[in-house]
Coordinates of C-alpha atoms and ligand atoms in Angstrom, one line a residue:
M1 CA -6.6 14.0 -15.3
F2 CA -4.8 17.3 -14.9
I3 CA -1.3 17.5 -13.4
D4 CA -2.5 19.2 -10.1
E5 CA -4.9 16.3 -9.5
Y6 CA -2.2 13.9 -10.4
I7 CA 0.3 15.5 -8.0
S8 CA -2.1 15.3 -5.1
G9 CA -2.7 11.7 -6.1
V10 CA 1.0 10.8 -5.9
A11 CA 2.1 12.8 -2.9
P12 CA 1.9 10.3 -0.1
V13 CA -0.3 11.3 2.8
R14 CA 1.4 8.5 4.9
G15 CA 4.3 6.5 3.6
K16 CA 3.9 2.8 3.2
I17 CA 6.8 0.6 4.6
L18 CA 7.3 -3.1 4.2
L19 CA 9.3 -4.8 6.9
V20 CA 11.0 -8.0 5.9
D21 CA 12.8 -10.2 8.4
D22 CA 12.8 -13.9 9.2
Q23 CA 13.0 -13.1 13.0
V24 CA 9.6 -12.0 14.4
V25 CA 11.4 -10.1 17.2
N26 CA 13.1 -7.8 14.7
I27 CA 9.9 -7.0 12.9
K28 CA 8.3 -6.2 16.2
I29 CA 11.0 -3.7 17.2
L30 CA 10.7 -1.9 13.8
H31 CA 6.9 -2.0 13.9
Q32 CA 6.8 -0.4 17.3
L33 CA 9.2 2.3 16.2
L34 CA 7.4 3.2 13.0
Q35 CA 3.7 2.4 13.4
N36 CA 2.7 5.9 14.4
D37 CA 4.2 7.6 11.4
Y38 CA 3.7 5.1 8.6
D39 CA 1.4 2.3 7.2
I40 CA 3.3 -0.8 8.0
Y41 CA 3.3 -4.1 6.1
M42 CA 5.2 -7.2 7.1
A43 CA 6.8 -10.3 5.4
R44 CA 8.7 -13.2 6.9
D45 CA 10.6 -14.4 3.9
G46 CA 11.8 -13.3 0.5
H47 CA 9.0 -14.7 -1.6
Q48 CA 6.4 -13.2 0.6
A49 CA 8.3 -9.9 0.4
I50 CA 8.2 -9.9 -3.4
D51 CA 4.5 -10.7 -3.4
M52 CA 3.7 -7.9 -0.9
C53 CA 5.7 -5.4 -3.0
K54 CA 3.6 -6.2 -6.1
K55 CA 0.4 -6.1 -4.0
V56 CA 0.7 -3.0 -1.9
N57 CA 3.5 -1.1 -3.8
P58 CA 5.2 0.2 -0.7
D59 CA 7.4 3.4 -0.8
L60 CA 10.2 1.7 1.1
V61 CA 11.3 -1.8 2.1
L62 CA 13.4 -2.5 5.1
L63 CA 15.0 -5.7 4.1
D64 CA 16.9 -8.1 6.2
I65 CA 19.9 -9.6 4.4
E66 CA 20.3 -12.9 6.2
M67 CA 17.2 -15.0 5.5
P68 CA 16.9 -18.6 4.4
I69 CA 16.0 -19.7 0.8
L70 CA 15.8 -16.2 -0.8
N71 CA 18.1 -13.8 1.0
G72 CA 17.8 -10.0 1.0
F73 CA 20.2 -9.5 -1.9
D74 CA 18.1 -11.9 -4.0
V75 CA 14.9 -10.0 -3.1
C76 CA 16.5 -6.7 -4.0
A77 CA 17.8 -7.9 -7.3
H78 CA 14.3 -9.3 -8.1
L79 CA 12.6 -6.0 -7.3
K80 CA 15.0 -3.9 -9.4
K81 CA 14.5 -6.2 -12.4
D82 CA 10.7 -5.8 -12.5
A83 CA 9.4 -2.5 -13.9
T84 CA 6.4 -2.6 -11.5
T85 CA 8.6 -2.7 -8.4
R86 CA 11.8 -1.0 -9.6
D87 CA 11.0 2.3 -8.0
I88 CA 10.5 1.0 -4.5
A89 CA 13.3 2.2 -2.2
V90 CA 15.3 -0.6 -0.5
I91 CA 17.2 -0.1 2.8
F92 CA 19.1 -3.2 3.9
I93 CA 19.2 -4.2 7.6
S94 CA 22.3 -6.2 8.4
G95 CA 23.6 -7.9 11.5
H96 CA 27.0 -6.1 11.5
F97 CA 29.1 -3.8 9.4
D98 CA 30.6 -5.6 6.5
E99 CA 32.1 -3.5 3.7
D100 CA 31.8 -6.1 1.0
K101 CA 28.2 -6.6 1.8
E102 CA 27.5 -2.9 1.7
V103 CA 29.2 -2.6 -1.7
K104 CA 27.1 -5.5 -3.0
G105 CA 23.9 -4.0 -1.6
F106 CA 24.5 -0.5 -3.2
T107 CA 25.4 -2.2 -6.5
L108 CA 22.1 -4.0 -6.4
G109 CA 20.3 -0.6 -6.1
A110 CA 19.8 -0.2 -2.3
V111 CA 19.6 3.4 -1.0
D112 CA 20.9 2.8 2.5
F113 CA 22.1 0.4 5.2
I114 CA 21.0 0.1 8.8
H115 CA 22.9 -2.0 11.3
K116 CA 21.5 -4.1 14.1
P117 CA 21.0 -3.5 17.0
I118 CA 19.1 -0.5 15.5
N119 CA 19.4 3.0 16.9
P120 CA 15.8 4.3 16.9
I121 CA 16.7 8.0 16.2
I122 CA 19.1 7.2 13.4
T123 CA 16.8 4.7 11.9
K124 CA 13.8 7.1 11.9
A125 CA 15.9 9.9 10.4
R126 CA 17.2 7.7 7.6
I127 CA 13.8 6.4 6.7
K128 CA 12.3 9.9 6.7
N129 CA 15.1 11.1 4.4
Q130 CA 14.6 8.3 2.0
L131 CA 10.8 8.7 1.9
T132 CA 11.3 12.4 1.1
L133 CA 13.6 11.6 -1.8
K134 CA 11.2 9.0 -3.0
S135 CA 8.2 11.3 -3.1
Q136 CA 10.3 13.9 -4.9
S137 CA 11.4 11.5 -7.6
D138 CA 7.8 10.2 -7.9
L139 CA 6.7 13.7 -8.5
L140 CA 9.4 14.4 -11.1
R141 CA 8.5 11.2 -12.9
S142 CA 4.9 12.2 -13.1
I143 CA 5.6 15.7 -14.2
A144 CA 7.6 14.2 -17.1
L145 CA 4.3 12.7 -18.4
F146 CA 2.3 15.9 -18.7
D147 CA 2.3 18.6 -21.3
G148 CA 3.8 21.8 -19.8
L149 CA 1.5 24.2 -21.6
T150 CA -1.9 22.6 -21.4
G151 CA -1.6 20.4 -18.3
V152 CA -3.1 17.3 -20.0
A153 CA -1.0 14.2 -20.5
N154 CA 1.7 14.4 -23.1
R155 CA 2.5 12.1 -26.0
R156 CA 4.8 10.0 -23.9
K157 CA 2.1 9.3 -21.4
F158 CA -0.2 8.4 -24.3
E159 CA 2.4 6.0 -25.7
Q160 CA 2.6 4.3 -22.3
T161 CA -1.2 4.1 -21.8
L162 CA -2.3 2.8 -25.2
P163 CA -0.6 -0.6 -24.8
V164 CA -2.1 -1.0 -21.4
S165 CA -5.7 -0.2 -22.6
W166 CA -5.0 -2.4 -25.6
L167 CA -4.1 -5.4 -23.6
Q168 CA -6.9 -4.9 -21.2
C169 CA -9.6 -4.6 -23.9
S170 CA -8.0 -7.5 -25.8
R171 CA -8.3 -9.7 -22.7
E172 CA -11.9 -8.8 -22.1
Q173 CA -12.7 -8.7 -25.8
Q174 CA -14.1 -5.2 -25.4
P175 CA -14.0 -2.4 -28.0
L176 CA -11.3 0.3 -27.7
T177 CA -11.9 3.7 -29.2
I178 CA -9.5 6.6 -29.9
I179 CA -10.4 10.1 -30.9
L180 CA -7.9 12.2 -32.8
L181 CA -8.7 16.0 -32.6
D182 CA -7.2 18.9 -34.5
I183 CA -8.0 22.6 -34.2
D184 CA -9.2 23.9 -37.6
F185 CA -7.0 26.6 -39.2
F186 CA -4.8 27.0 -36.1
K187 CA -1.9 28.3 -38.1
L188 CA -4.2 31.1 -39.3
F189 CA -5.2 31.7 -35.7
N190 CA -1.6 32.2 -34.7
D191 CA -0.9 34.4 -37.7
T192 CA -3.9 36.6 -36.8
Y193 CA -3.6 36.8 -33.0
G194 CA 0.0 35.8 -32.2
H195 CA 1.5 32.9 -30.3
T196 CA 0.5 34.0 -26.8
E197 CA -3.2 34.0 -27.8
G198 CA -2.5 30.7 -29.6
D199 CA -1.2 29.2 -26.4
T200 CA -4.3 30.5 -24.5
C201 CA -6.5 28.9 -27.1
L202 CA -4.6 25.5 -26.8
K203 CA -5.1 25.6 -23.0
R204 CA -8.8 26.3 -23.2
V205 CA -9.4 23.7 -25.8
A206 CA -7.4 21.1 -23.8
Q207 CA -9.4 22.0 -20.7
Q208 CA -12.7 21.6 -22.5
I209 CA -11.7 18.2 -23.9
Q210 CA -10.6 17.1 -20.5
D211 CA -13.9 18.2 -19.0
T212 CA -15.8 16.2 -21.5
V213 CA -13.8 13.0 -21.3
N214 CA -13.8 12.2 -17.6
R215 CA -14.2 8.5 -16.9
P216 CA -11.4 7.2 -14.7
Y217 CA -9.7 5.0 -17.4
D218 CA -10.1 7.5 -20.2
L219 CA -7.0 9.5 -21.2
V220 CA -6.7 12.9 -22.9
A221 CA -3.3 13.7 -24.3
R222 CA -1.7 16.4 -26.4
F223 CA -0.6 14.5 -29.5
G224 CA 1.3 17.2 -31.4
G225 CA 1.1 21.0 -31.9
E226 CA -2.6 21.5 -32.1
E227 CA -3.6 17.9 -32.0
F228 CA -5.1 16.0 -29.1
I229 CA -5.9 12.4 -28.7
C230 CA -8.3 10.5 -26.4
I231 CA -8.2 6.8 -25.4
L232 CA -11.6 5.4 -24.4
P233 CA -11.4 1.8 -23.3
N234 CA -14.6 -0.3 -23.3
T235 CA -16.2 2.1 -25.7
D236 CA -17.7 1.2 -29.1
L237 CA -17.8 3.3 -32.2
L238 CA -21.3 4.7 -31.4
G239 CA -20.2 5.8 -27.9
G240 CA -16.9 7.2 -29.1
T241 CA -18.6 9.2 -31.9
Y242 CA -21.0 10.6 -29.4
V243 CA -18.2 11.7 -27.1
A244 CA -16.3 13.2 -30.1
Q245 CA -19.4 15.1 -31.2
Q246 CA -19.9 16.4 -27.6
I247 CA -16.3 17.7 -27.7
V248 CA -16.7 19.3 -31.1
D249 CA -19.9 21.0 -30.0
S250 CA -18.5 22.2 -26.7
I251 CA -15.5 23.9 -28.4
V252 CA -17.9 25.9 -30.6
S253 CA -19.8 27.0 -27.6
L254 CA -16.6 28.3 -26.0
K255 CA -16.9 31.1 -28.7
I256 CA -13.2 31.7 -29.1
T257 CA -13.1 34.3 -31.9
H258 CA -11.3 33.2 -35.0
E259 CA -11.9 35.8 -37.8
T260 CA -9.7 34.1 -40.3
S261 CA -11.2 30.6 -40.0
K262 CA -12.9 29.5 -43.2
V263 CA -15.6 27.4 -41.4
S264 CA -16.8 29.6 -38.5
Q265 CA -16.3 32.9 -36.7
Y266 CA -15.1 30.8 -33.7
V267 CA -12.5 28.2 -33.1
T268 CA -13.6 24.7 -34.2
L269 CA -12.3 21.2 -34.1
S270 CA -12.3 18.3 -36.5
A271 CA -12.3 14.8 -35.1
G272 CA -11.4 11.3 -36.4
V273 CA -12.8 8.3 -34.4
A274 CA -11.6 4.7 -34.7
T275 CA -12.7 1.6 -32.8
I276 CA -11.2 -1.8 -32.7
V277 CA -11.6 -5.0 -30.6
P278 CA -7.9 -5.4 -30.1
A279 CA -5.9 -8.5 -30.3
R280 CA -2.3 -9.0 -29.1
H281 CA -1.0 -9.8 -32.6
I282 CA -2.3 -6.6 -34.1
S283 CA -0.2 -3.4 -33.9
E284 CA -1.7 -0.4 -32.1
K285 CA -0.6 1.7 -35.1
V286 CA -3.5 0.3 -37.1
L287 CA -5.9 2.1 -34.8
I288 CA -4.0 5.4 -34.8
E289 CA -3.8 5.3 -38.6
A290 CA -7.5 4.6 -38.9
A291 CA -8.3 7.6 -36.7
D292 CA -5.9 9.8 -38.6
K293 CA -7.6 8.8 -41.9
Q294 CA -11.0 9.7 -40.4
L295 CA -9.6 13.0 -39.3
Y296 CA -8.3 13.7 -42.7
L297 CA -11.7 12.9 -44.2
A298 CA -13.4 15.2 -41.6
K299 CA -11.1 18.0 -42.7
E300 CA -11.8 17.3 -46.4
R301 CA -15.5 17.3 -45.9
G302 CA -15.6 20.8 -44.4
R303 CA -14.1 20.6 -40.9
N304 CA -15.9 21.2 -37.6
R305 CA -17.2 17.7 -37.7
V306 CA -16.7 14.1 -36.6
L307 CA -16.1 11.1 -38.8
G308 CA -15.5 7.6 -37.5
A309 CA -14.8 4.0 -38.5
Q310 CA -14.7 0.5 -37.1
V311 CA -11.4 -1.2 -37.8
L312 CA -12.2 -4.7 -38.9
T313 CA -9.8 -7.5 -38.1
E314 CA -9.7 -11.1 -39.2
D315 CA -11.1 -12.0 -35.8
S316 CA -14.1 -9.7 -36.2
V317 CA -15.1 -11.0 -39.7
P318 CA -16.9 -14.3 -39.4
S319 CA -15.4 -16.9 -41.7
Ligands
MG1 MG1 17.6 -12.7 9.4

């Protein structure tokens, strides 16, 4: 996924707001006020509110403070503790102005307070401001996960994604494949054509890899200078090697001239593929090291080629 697709994915078309209040009449008032501009969800108590936050991931929660069992402060503290709900903006709704309560609310991570009885214009304006801020910070967070030059994911995004794919494949007992790719003789390319041409080459190679690896759960990331890495969940060694070969072939067909390359007149890639059926107790490093070793061998055996290996674990060897 490139950053422009990603941005259009995060920019909310219509904000999602969760209304939380133990009094139905209060929910009704807010619902009527906001339903034309936002997608509205509702919860009647704290536990329901937390469940809804996990399920629908709203942009904003309008949270009543006074509720039985789990009050608004408890709910807010809970949301801010959990990485999956931490970024949801919380506005407290309170019965009357109370400085101590406001201090506590802001300390817990709330972004604003609204007092009952609510003033429709002020309430709407405050919500709109908070949603604008929220979408801007979502955007910044997403930009921080993409490589500025090539537009593909960066190493940080790779490091966030690999454990997720690992866990998922481990649960389903499915193979997980990674492909490590390196541009052959890239230093010589830069020496010959200069760094601006080098950057253009990196962009075209990244684009080509991204075009080839395009299933929804696959990831292409820039791993280092002229190294790229792909995560292919639910893919065995045969499938991963096939994709890697497609990438390597498609780079040659771009015909980016490289006169000082020792393998071709064009820019080429070498690829190392590694596959594992992951288990929780095995470190992800094992897979990266295996791909790195295959890449090294691919270089040693003449470059512009793909080599791959299955990582065997205790679990995959019958005893
Ligand atoms: Mg209440």
